[in-house]
mmCIF file of C-alpha atoms and ligand atoms in Angstrom:
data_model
loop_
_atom_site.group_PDB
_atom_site.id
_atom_site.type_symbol
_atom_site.label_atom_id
_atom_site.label_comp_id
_atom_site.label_asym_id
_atom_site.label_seq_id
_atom_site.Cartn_x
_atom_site.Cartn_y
_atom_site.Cartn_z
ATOM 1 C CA UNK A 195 115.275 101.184 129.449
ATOM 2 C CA UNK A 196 114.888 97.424 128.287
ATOM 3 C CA UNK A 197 116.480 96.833 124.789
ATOM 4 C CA UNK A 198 113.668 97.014 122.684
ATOM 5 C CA UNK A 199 112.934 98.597 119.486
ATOM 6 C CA UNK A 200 111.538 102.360 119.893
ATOM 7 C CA UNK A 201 107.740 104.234 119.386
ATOM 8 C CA UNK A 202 107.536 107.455 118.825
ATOM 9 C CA UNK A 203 104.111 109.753 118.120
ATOM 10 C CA UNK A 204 102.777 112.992 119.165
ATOM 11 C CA UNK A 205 99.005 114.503 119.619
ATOM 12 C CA UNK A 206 98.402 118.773 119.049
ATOM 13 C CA UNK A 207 96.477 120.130 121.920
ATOM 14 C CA UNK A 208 94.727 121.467 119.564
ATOM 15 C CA UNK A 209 91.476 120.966 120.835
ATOM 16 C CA UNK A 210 89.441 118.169 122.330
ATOM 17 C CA UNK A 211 90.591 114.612 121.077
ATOM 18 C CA UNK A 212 88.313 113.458 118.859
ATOM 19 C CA UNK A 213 87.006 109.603 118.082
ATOM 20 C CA UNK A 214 89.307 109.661 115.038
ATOM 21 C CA UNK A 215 92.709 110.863 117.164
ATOM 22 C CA UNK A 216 91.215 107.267 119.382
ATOM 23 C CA UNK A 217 90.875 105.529 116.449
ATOM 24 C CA UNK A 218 93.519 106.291 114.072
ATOM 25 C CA UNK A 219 96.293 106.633 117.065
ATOM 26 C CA UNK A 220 96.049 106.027 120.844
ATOM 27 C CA UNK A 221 93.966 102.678 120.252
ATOM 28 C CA UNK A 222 97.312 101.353 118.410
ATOM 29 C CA UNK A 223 99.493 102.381 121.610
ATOM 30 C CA UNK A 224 97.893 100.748 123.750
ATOM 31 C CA UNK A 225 99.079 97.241 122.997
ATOM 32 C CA UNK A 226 102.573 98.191 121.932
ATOM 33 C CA UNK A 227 103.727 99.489 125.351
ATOM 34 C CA UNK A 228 103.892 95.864 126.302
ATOM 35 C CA UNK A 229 106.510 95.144 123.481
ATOM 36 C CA UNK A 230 108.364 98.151 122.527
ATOM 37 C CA UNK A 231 110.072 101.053 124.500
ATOM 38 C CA UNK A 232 107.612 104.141 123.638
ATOM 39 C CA UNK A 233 107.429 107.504 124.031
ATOM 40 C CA UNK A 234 104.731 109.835 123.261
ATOM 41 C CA UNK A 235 104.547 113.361 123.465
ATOM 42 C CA UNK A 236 102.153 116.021 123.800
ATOM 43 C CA UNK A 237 103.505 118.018 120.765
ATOM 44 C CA UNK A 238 102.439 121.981 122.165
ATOM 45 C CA UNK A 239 105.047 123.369 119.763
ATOM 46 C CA UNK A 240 102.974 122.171 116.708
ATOM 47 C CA UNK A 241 99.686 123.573 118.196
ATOM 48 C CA UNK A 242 101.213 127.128 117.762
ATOM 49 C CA UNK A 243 101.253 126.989 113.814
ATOM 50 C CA UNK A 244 97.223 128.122 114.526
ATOM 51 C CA UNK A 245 96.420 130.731 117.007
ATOM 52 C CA UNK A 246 95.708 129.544 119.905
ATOM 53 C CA UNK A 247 94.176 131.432 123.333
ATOM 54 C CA UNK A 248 97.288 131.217 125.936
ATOM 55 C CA UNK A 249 94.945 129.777 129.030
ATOM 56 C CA UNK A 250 93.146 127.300 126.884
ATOM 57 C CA UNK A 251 96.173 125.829 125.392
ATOM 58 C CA UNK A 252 97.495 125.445 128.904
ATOM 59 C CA UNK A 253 93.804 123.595 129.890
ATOM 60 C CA UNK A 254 94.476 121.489 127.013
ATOM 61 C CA UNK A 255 97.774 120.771 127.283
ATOM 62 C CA UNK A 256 97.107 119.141 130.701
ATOM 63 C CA UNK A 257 93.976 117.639 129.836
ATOM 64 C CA UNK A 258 95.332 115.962 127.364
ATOM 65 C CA UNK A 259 98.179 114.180 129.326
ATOM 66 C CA UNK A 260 95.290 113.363 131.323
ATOM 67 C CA UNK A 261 93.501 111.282 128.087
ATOM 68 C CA UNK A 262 96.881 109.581 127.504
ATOM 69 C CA UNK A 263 96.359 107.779 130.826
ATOM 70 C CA UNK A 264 92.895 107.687 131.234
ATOM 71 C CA UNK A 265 93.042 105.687 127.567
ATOM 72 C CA UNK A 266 95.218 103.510 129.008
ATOM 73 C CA UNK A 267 98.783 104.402 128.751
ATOM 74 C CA UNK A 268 100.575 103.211 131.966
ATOM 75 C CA UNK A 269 103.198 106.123 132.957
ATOM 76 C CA UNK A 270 105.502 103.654 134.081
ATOM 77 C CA UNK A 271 105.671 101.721 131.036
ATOM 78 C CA UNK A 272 106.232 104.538 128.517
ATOM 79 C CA UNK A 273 107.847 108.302 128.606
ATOM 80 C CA UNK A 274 104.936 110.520 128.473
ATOM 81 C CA UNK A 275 106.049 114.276 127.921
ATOM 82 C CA UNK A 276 105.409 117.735 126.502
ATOM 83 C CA UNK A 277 106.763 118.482 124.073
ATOM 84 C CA UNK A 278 108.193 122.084 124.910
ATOM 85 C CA UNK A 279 109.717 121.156 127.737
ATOM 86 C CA UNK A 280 112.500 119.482 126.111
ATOM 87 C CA UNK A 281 114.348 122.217 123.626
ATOM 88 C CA UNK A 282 116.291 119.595 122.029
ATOM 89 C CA UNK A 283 113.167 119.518 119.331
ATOM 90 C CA UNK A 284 113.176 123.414 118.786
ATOM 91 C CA UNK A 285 116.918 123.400 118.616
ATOM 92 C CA UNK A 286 117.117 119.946 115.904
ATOM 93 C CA UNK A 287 114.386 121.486 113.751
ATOM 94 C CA UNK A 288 116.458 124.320 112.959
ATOM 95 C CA UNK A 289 119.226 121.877 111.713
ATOM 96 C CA UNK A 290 116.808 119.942 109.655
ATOM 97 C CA UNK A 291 115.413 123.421 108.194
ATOM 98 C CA UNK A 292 118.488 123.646 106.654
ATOM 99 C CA UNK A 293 118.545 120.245 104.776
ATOM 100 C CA UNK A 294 115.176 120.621 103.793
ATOM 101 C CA UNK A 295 113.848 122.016 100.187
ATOM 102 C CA UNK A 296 111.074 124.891 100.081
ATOM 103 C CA UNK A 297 109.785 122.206 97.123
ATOM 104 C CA UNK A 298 109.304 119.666 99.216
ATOM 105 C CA UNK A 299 107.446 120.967 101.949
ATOM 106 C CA UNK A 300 104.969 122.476 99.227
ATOM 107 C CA UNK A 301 103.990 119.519 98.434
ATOM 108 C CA UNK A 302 102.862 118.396 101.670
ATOM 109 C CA UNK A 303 98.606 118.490 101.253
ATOM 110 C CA UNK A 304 97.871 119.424 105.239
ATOM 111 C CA UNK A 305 99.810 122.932 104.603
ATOM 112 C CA UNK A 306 97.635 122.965 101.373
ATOM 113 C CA UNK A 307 94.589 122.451 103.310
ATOM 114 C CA UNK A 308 95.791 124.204 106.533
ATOM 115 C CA UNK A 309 96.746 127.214 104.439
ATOM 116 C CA UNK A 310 93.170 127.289 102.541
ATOM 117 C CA UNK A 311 91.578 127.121 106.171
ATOM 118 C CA UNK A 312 93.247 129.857 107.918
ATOM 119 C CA UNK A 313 93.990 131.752 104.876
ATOM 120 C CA UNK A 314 94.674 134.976 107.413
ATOM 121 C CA UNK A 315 97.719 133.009 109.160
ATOM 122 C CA UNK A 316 99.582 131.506 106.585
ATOM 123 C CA UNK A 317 102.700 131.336 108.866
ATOM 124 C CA UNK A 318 106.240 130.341 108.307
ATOM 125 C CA UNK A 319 105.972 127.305 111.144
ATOM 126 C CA UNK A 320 102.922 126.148 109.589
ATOM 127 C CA UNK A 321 105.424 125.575 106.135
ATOM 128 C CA UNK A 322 107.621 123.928 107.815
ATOM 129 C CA UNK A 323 105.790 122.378 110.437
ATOM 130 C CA UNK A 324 107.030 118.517 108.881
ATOM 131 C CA UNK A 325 110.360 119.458 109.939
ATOM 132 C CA UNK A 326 109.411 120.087 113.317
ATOM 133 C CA UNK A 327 107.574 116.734 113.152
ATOM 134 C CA UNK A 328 111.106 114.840 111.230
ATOM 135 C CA UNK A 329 112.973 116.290 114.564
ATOM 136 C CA UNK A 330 110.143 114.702 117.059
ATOM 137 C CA UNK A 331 111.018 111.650 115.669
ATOM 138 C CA UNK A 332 114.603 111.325 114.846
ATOM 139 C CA UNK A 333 115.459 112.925 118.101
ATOM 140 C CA UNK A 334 115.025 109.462 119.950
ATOM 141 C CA UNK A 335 115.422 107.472 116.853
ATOM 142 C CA UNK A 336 112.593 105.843 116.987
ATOM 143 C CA UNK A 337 112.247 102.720 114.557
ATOM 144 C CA UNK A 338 108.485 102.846 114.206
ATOM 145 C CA UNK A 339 105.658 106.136 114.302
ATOM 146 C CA UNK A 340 102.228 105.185 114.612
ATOM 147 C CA UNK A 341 99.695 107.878 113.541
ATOM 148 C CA UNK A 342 96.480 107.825 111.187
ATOM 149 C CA UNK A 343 96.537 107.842 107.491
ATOM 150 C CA UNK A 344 96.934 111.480 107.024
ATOM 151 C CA UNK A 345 100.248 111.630 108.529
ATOM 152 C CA UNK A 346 101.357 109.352 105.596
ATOM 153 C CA UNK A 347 103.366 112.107 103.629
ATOM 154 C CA UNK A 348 104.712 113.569 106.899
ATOM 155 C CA UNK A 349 106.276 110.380 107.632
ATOM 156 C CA UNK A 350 107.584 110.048 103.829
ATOM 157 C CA UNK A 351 109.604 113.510 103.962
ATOM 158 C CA UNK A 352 110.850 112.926 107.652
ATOM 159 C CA UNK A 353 112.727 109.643 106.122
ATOM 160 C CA UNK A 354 113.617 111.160 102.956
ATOM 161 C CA UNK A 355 115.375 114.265 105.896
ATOM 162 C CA UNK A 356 116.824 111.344 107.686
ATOM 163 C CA UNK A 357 118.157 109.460 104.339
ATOM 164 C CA UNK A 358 119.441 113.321 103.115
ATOM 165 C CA UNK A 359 120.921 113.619 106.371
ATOM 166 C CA UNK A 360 122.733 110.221 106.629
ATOM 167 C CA UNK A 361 124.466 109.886 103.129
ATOM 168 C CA UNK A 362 126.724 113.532 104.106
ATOM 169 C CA UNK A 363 127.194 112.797 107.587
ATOM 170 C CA UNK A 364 127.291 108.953 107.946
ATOM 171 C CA UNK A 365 124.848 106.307 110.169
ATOM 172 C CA UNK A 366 123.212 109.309 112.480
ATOM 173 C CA UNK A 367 119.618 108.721 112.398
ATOM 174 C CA UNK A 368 117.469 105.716 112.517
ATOM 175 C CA UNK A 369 115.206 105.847 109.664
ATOM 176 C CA UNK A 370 111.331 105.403 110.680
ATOM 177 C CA UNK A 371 108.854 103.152 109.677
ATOM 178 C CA UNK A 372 104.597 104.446 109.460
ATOM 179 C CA UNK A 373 102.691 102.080 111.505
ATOM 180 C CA UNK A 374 99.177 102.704 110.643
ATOM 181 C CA UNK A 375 96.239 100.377 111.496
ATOM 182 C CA UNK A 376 93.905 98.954 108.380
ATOM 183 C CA UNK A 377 90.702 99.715 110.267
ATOM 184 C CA UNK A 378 89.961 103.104 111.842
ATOM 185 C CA UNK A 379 92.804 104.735 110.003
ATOM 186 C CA UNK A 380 90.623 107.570 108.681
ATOM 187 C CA UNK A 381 87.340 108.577 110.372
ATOM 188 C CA UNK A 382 85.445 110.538 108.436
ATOM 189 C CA UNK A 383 83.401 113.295 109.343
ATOM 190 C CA UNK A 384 79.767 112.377 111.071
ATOM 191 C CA UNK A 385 78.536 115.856 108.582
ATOM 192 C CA UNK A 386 80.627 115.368 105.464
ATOM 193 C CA UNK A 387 81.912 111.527 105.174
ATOM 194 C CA UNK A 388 84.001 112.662 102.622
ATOM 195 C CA UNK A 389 86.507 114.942 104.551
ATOM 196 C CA UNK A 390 88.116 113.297 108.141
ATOM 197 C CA UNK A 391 86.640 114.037 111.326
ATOM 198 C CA UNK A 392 88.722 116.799 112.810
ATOM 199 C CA UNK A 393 89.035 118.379 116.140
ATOM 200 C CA UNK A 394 88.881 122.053 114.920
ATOM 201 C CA UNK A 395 85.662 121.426 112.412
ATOM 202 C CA UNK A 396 83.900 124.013 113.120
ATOM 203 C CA UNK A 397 80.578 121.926 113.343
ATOM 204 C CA UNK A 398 80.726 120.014 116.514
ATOM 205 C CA UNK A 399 78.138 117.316 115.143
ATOM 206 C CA UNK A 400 80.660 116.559 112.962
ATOM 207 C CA UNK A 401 82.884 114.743 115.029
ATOM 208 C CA UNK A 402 82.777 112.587 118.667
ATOM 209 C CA UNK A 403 84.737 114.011 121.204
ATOM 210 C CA UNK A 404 85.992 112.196 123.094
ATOM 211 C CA UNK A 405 84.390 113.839 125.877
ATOM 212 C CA UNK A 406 80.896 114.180 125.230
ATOM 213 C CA UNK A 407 78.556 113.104 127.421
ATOM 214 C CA UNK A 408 76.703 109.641 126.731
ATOM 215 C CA UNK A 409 73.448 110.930 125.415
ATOM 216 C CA UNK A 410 75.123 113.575 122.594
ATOM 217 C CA UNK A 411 77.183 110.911 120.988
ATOM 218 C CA UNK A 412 73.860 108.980 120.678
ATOM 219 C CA UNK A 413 72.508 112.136 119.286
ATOM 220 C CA UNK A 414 75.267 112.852 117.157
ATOM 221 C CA UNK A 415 75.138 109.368 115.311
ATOM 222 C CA UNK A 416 71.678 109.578 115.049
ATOM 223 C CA UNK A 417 72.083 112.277 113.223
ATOM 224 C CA UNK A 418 74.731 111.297 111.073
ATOM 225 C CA UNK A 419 74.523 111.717 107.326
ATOM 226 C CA UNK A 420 74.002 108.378 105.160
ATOM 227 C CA UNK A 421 72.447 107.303 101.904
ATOM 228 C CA UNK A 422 68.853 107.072 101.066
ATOM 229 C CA UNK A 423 69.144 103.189 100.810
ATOM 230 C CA UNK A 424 68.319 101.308 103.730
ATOM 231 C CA UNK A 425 71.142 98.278 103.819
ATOM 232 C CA UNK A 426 74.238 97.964 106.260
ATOM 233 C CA UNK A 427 77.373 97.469 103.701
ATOM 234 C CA UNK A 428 80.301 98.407 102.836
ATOM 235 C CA UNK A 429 80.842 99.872 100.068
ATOM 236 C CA UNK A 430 83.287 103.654 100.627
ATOM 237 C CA UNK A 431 82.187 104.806 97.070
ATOM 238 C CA UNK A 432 78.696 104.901 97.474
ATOM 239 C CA UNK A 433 78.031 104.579 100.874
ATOM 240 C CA UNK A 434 80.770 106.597 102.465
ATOM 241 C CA UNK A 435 78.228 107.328 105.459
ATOM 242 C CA UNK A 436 77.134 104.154 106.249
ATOM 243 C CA UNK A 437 80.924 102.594 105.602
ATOM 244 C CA UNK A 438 82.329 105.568 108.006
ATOM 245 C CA UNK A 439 79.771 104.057 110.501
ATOM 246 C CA UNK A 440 80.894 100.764 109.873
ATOM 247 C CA UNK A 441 84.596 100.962 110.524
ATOM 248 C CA UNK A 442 83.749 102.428 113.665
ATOM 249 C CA UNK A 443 82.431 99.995 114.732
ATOM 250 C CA UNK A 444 84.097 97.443 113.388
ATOM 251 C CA UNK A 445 87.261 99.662 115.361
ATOM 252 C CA UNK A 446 85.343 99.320 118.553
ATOM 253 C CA UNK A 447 83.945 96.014 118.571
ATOM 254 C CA UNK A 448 86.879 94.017 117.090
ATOM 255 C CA UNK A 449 84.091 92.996 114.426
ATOM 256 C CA UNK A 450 84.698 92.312 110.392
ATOM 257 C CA UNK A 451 82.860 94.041 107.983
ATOM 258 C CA UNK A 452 81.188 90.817 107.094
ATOM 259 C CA UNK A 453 79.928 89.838 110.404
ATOM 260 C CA UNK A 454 78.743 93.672 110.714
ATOM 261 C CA UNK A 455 76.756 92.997 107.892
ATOM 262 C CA UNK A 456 74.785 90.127 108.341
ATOM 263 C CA UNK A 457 74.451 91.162 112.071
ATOM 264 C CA UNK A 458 72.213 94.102 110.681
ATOM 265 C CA UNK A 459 70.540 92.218 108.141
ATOM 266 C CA UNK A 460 67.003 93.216 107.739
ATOM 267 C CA UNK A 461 67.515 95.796 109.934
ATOM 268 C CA UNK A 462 67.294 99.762 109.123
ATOM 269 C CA UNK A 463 69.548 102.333 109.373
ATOM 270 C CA UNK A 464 68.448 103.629 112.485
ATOM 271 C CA UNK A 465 69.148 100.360 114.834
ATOM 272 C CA UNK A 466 72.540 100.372 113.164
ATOM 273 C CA UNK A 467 73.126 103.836 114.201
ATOM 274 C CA UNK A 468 71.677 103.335 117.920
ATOM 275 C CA UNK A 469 74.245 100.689 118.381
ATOM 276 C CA UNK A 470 76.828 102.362 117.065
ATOM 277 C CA UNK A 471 76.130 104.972 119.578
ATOM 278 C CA UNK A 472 75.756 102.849 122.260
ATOM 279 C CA UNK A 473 79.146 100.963 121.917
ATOM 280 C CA UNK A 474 80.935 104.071 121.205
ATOM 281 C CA UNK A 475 79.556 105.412 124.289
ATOM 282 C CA UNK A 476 80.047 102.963 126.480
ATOM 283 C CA UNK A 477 83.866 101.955 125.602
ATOM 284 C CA UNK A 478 84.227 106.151 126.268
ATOM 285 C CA UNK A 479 82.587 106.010 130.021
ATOM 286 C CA UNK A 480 85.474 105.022 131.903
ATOM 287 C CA UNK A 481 87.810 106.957 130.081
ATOM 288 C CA UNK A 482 85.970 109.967 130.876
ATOM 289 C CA UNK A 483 85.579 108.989 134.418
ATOM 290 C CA UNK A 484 89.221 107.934 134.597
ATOM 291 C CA UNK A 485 90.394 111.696 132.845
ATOM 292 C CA UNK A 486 88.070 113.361 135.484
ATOM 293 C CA UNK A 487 89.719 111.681 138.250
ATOM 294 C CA UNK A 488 92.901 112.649 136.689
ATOM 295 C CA UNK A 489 92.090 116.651 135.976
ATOM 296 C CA UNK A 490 91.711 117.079 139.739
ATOM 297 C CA UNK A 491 94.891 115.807 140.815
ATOM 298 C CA UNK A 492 97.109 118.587 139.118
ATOM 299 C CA UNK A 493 100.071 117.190 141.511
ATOM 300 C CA UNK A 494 100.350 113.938 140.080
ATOM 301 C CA UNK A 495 100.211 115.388 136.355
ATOM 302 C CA UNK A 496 102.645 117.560 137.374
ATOM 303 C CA UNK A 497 104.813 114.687 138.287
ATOM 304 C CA UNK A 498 104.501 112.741 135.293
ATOM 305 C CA UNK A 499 105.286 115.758 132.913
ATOM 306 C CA UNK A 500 108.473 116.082 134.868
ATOM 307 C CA UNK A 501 109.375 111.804 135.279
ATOM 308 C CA UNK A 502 108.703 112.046 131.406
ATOM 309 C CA UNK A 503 110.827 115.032 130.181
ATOM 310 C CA UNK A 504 113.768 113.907 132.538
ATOM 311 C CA UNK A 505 113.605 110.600 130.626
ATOM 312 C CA UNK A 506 112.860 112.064 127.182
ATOM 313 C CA UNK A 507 115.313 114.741 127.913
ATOM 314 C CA UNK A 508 118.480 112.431 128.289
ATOM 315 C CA UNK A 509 117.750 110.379 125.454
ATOM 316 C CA UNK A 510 117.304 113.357 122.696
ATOM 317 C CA UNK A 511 120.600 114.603 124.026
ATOM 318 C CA UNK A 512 122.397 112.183 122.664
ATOM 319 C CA UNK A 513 121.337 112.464 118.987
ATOM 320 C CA UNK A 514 121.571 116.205 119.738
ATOM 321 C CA UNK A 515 124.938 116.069 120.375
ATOM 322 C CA UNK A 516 126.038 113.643 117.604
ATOM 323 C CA UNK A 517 124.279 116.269 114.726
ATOM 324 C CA UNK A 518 126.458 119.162 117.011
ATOM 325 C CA UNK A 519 129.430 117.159 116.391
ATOM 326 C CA UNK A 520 129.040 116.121 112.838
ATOM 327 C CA UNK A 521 127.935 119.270 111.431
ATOM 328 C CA UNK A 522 130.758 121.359 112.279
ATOM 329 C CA UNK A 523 129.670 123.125 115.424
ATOM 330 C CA UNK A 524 132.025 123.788 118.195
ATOM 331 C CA UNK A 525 131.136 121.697 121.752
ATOM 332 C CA UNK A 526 130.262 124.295 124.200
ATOM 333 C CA UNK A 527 133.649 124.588 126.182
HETATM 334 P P1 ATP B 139 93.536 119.275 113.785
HETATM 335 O O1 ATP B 139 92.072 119.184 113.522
HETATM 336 O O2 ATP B 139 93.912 120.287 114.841
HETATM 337 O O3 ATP B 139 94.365 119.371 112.559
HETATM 338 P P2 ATP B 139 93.640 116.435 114.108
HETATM 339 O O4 ATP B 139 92.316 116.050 114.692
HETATM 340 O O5 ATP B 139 93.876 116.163 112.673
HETATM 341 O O6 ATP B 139 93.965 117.925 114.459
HETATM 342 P P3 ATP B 139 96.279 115.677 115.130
HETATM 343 O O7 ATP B 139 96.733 116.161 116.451
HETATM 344 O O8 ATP B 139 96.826 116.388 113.966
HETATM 345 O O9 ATP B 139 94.688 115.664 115.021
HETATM 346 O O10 ATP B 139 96.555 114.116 114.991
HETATM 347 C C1 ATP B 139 96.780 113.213 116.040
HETATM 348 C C2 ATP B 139 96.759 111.794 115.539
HETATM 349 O O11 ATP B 139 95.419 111.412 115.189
HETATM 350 C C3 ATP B 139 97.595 111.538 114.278
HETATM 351 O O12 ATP B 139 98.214 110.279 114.397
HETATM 352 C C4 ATP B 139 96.576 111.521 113.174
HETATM 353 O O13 ATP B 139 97.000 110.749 112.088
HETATM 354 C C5 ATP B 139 95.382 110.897 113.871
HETATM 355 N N1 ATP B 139 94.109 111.315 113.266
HETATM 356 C C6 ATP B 139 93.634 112.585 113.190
HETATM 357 N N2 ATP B 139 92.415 112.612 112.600
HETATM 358 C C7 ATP B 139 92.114 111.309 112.293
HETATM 359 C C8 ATP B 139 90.986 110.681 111.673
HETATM 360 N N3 ATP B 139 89.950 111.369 111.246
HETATM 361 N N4 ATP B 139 91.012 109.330 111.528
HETATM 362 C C9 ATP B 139 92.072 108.614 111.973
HETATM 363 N N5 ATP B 139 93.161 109.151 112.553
HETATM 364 C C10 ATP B 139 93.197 110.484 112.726
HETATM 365 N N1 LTN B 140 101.898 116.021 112.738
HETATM 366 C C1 LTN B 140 101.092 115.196 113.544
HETATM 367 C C2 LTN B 140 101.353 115.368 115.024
HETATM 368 C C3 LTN B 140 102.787 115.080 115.296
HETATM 369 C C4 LTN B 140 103.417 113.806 115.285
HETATM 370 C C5 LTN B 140 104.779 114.044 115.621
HETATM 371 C C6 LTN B 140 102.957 112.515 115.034
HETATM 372 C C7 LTN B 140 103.754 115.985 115.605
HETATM 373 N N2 LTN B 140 104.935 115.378 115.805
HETATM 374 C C8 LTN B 140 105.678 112.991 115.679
HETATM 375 C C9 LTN B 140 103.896 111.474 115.105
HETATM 376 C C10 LTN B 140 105.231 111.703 115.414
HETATM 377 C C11 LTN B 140 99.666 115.525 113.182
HETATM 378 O O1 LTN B 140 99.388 116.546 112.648
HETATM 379 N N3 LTN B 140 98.779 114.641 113.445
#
C-alpha cells in the first residue's frame, strides 16, 4: 500500500441502501480513493443486533458489495471486505468491552431509539454495538471515518476508547477523525421530514432506495410531504419538507441553495418535485444497471470478498497483536 493517510467506514446489510446511505456516505468515498488508502467494509456483524432472516442477509450481504462498485468504488484502488470474514473485529471488541463504561454506552441515542423500535429484542450486542464499531476502526488505524451525521456520537466514544486505551498502554491506536459532508449529511424522511430516511422504515414511500425503478422515485417525490406554501427555500424550521428536497438536490446537482432558489422562482411545488425526481433518477440508472451486471457474476464477487479480506486481514493483525502484547496475554506458542 502507498503511504497515505487511512479511510475507514462500514454499511449494515441491513436492508436496501437507501438515498441517504448515498448521500450521507458512499458519495464522500468516491473522491477520496484517489488520495487516501481506504478500506470499507460490509459490516454483517452489526446487522445481527436486529433479527435478521439467514438467506436474505446472505442476498444482501452480496448485493451490497455489488452497490459499492456499481457506485463507483474501484476494487483495485481500495480494500473492499466483509466484515465477518476477518475475526480480528469480533476478537478486538471483546478487549474494548472491557475498557468501556455501561454509562457511556447509555448515552448513545441510536440504542435509545433502536431499543424503543424493537422493544422485543433489546439485546446485549445492540448495547454495545459502538464498541464493535470503535474496533472496525481502530483495527486498521484509520486517521479519518466518513459516515453521515448520525454516526457523530459513535465516532465521539470510539476516540474517547482509543484515548482510554492509549494513556495505560502507551501510543497503540491512531485516534480518528469524523469526516462528514455539510450537504446531504442527514436525509430526512420523504413521510416524516423530521426523522432521517432509514432503510428499515417501515413505510417504503418514506425513503429512495436505491434500487427503485425510475418511475417510483418520481412517484415517491411526488408524493412527498411539504408545507402548504408554495415557494422553493430554505428554511429547515419551517419548511423541513421542502429544505429535505432541497439538499437533495443540491447533493445531486452540485447546486447552492441560492441558485436552487432562484432557479425555481415562480415556479410551484410540483415542478420542483418533478425535477427532483428526475435527477435523482437519472444519476441512479447506471448504478442500477452497473449492480445488475454485477449480481450475476457471483464469481467475480466472490473474488473481491476474498482479494479484500486477505488485504484487510494482514493489516488488522498487526494492531491485533500489539493490544495481545500490551495487555498481558501470552503469544500463542
Ligand atoms: P438502519 O435503518 O438499518 O439503522 P441506516 O439506513 O441508518 O440503517 P447504516 O448502515 O446504519 O444505515 O448507515 C450507513 C451510513 O449511512 C452511515 O455512514 C450513516 O451515517 C449514513 N446514513 C444513514 N442514514 C442517513 C441519512 N438519512 N442521511 C445521511 N446519511 C445517512
Ligand atoms: N455504525 C454505523 C455502521 C458502522 C460503521 C463502522 C461506520 C459499523 N462500523 C465503522 C463507520 C466505521 C451505522 O450504524 N451507520
Amino acid at each position: 500500500m502507498k503511504d497515505r493517510k487511512i479511510i475507514f467506514s462500514g454499511i449494515q446489510p441491513s436492508g436496501d441502501l437507501t438515498l441517504g446511505n448515498y448521500l450521507g456516505a458512499i458519495i464522500n468515498w468516491i473522491p477520496l480513493q484517489e488520495e487516501y488508502n481506504c478500506i470499507y467494509s460490509i459490516v454483517d456483524l452489526h446487522a445481527l443486533t436486529v433479527r435478521q432472516t439467514p438467506a436474505e442477509l446472505r442476498k444482501r450481504t452480496r448485493s451490497l458489495l455489488a452497490l459499492y462498485i456499481a457506485c463507483g468504488l474501484d476494487p483495485e484502488k481500495n480494500i473492499l471486505f466483509v466484515q465477518s470474514h476477518n475475526s480480528a473485529h469480533a476478537e478486538l471488541a471483546w478487549i474494548l468491552d472491557c475498557y468501556t463504561y455501561m454509562g457511556e454506552l447509555n448515552r448513545m441515542t441510536q440504542f435509545k431509539e433502536k431499543a424503543q423500535k424493537h422493544a422485543e429484542n433489546i439485546n446485549a450486542g445492540l448495547f454495545t454495538y459502538p464498541v464493535l464499531m470503535a474496533a472496525d476502526i481502530l483495527l486498521y488505524q484509520a486517521d479519518m471515518v466518513p459516515v453521515g451525521d448520525d454516526q457523530r456520537q459513535h465516532l465521539e466514544i470510539t476516540r474517547d476508547i482509543a484515548q482510554r486505551f492509549n494513556n495505560i498502554y502507551g501510543d497503540v491506536f491512531k485516534v480518528p477523525e469524523p469526516y462528514i459532508p455539510k450537504v446531504g449529511a442527514r436525509i430526512m424522511s420523504l413521510q416524516e421530514p423530521e426523522k432521517k430516511m432509514s432503510k428499515s422504515d417501515e413505510n417504503s414511500n418514506s425513503y429512495i432506495s436505491l434500487l427503485d425503478d425510475p418511475n417510483v422515485i418520481i412517484k415517491k417525490f411526488k408524493r412527498a410531504v411539504t408545507d402548504s406554501e408554495v415557494q422553493v427555500r430554505y428554511d429547515v424550521d419551517n419548511k423541513p419538507g421542502i429544505s429535505n428536497l432541497m439538499s437533495i438536490y443540491a447533493s445531486v446537482t452540485g447546486k447552492s441553495y441560492e441558485e436552487i432558489e432562484s432557479e425555481f422562482e415562480g415556479k410551484g411545488y410540483g415542478d420542483f418535485k418533478l425535477a427532483v425526481g428526475q435527477v435523482v433518477a437519472d444519476t441512479l440508472k447506471p448504478i442500477q444497471e452497473k449492480h445488475k451486471e454485477l449480481m450475476e457474476n457471483k464469481d467475480y464477487l466472490d473474488q473481491i470478498m476474498k482479494d479484500g479480506v486477505e488485504r484487510a486481514g494482514r493489516l488488522s493483525y498487526r494492531t491485533l497483536r500489539k493490544v495481545y502484547k500490551k495487555i498481558g496475554l501470552v503469544p500463542r506458542p
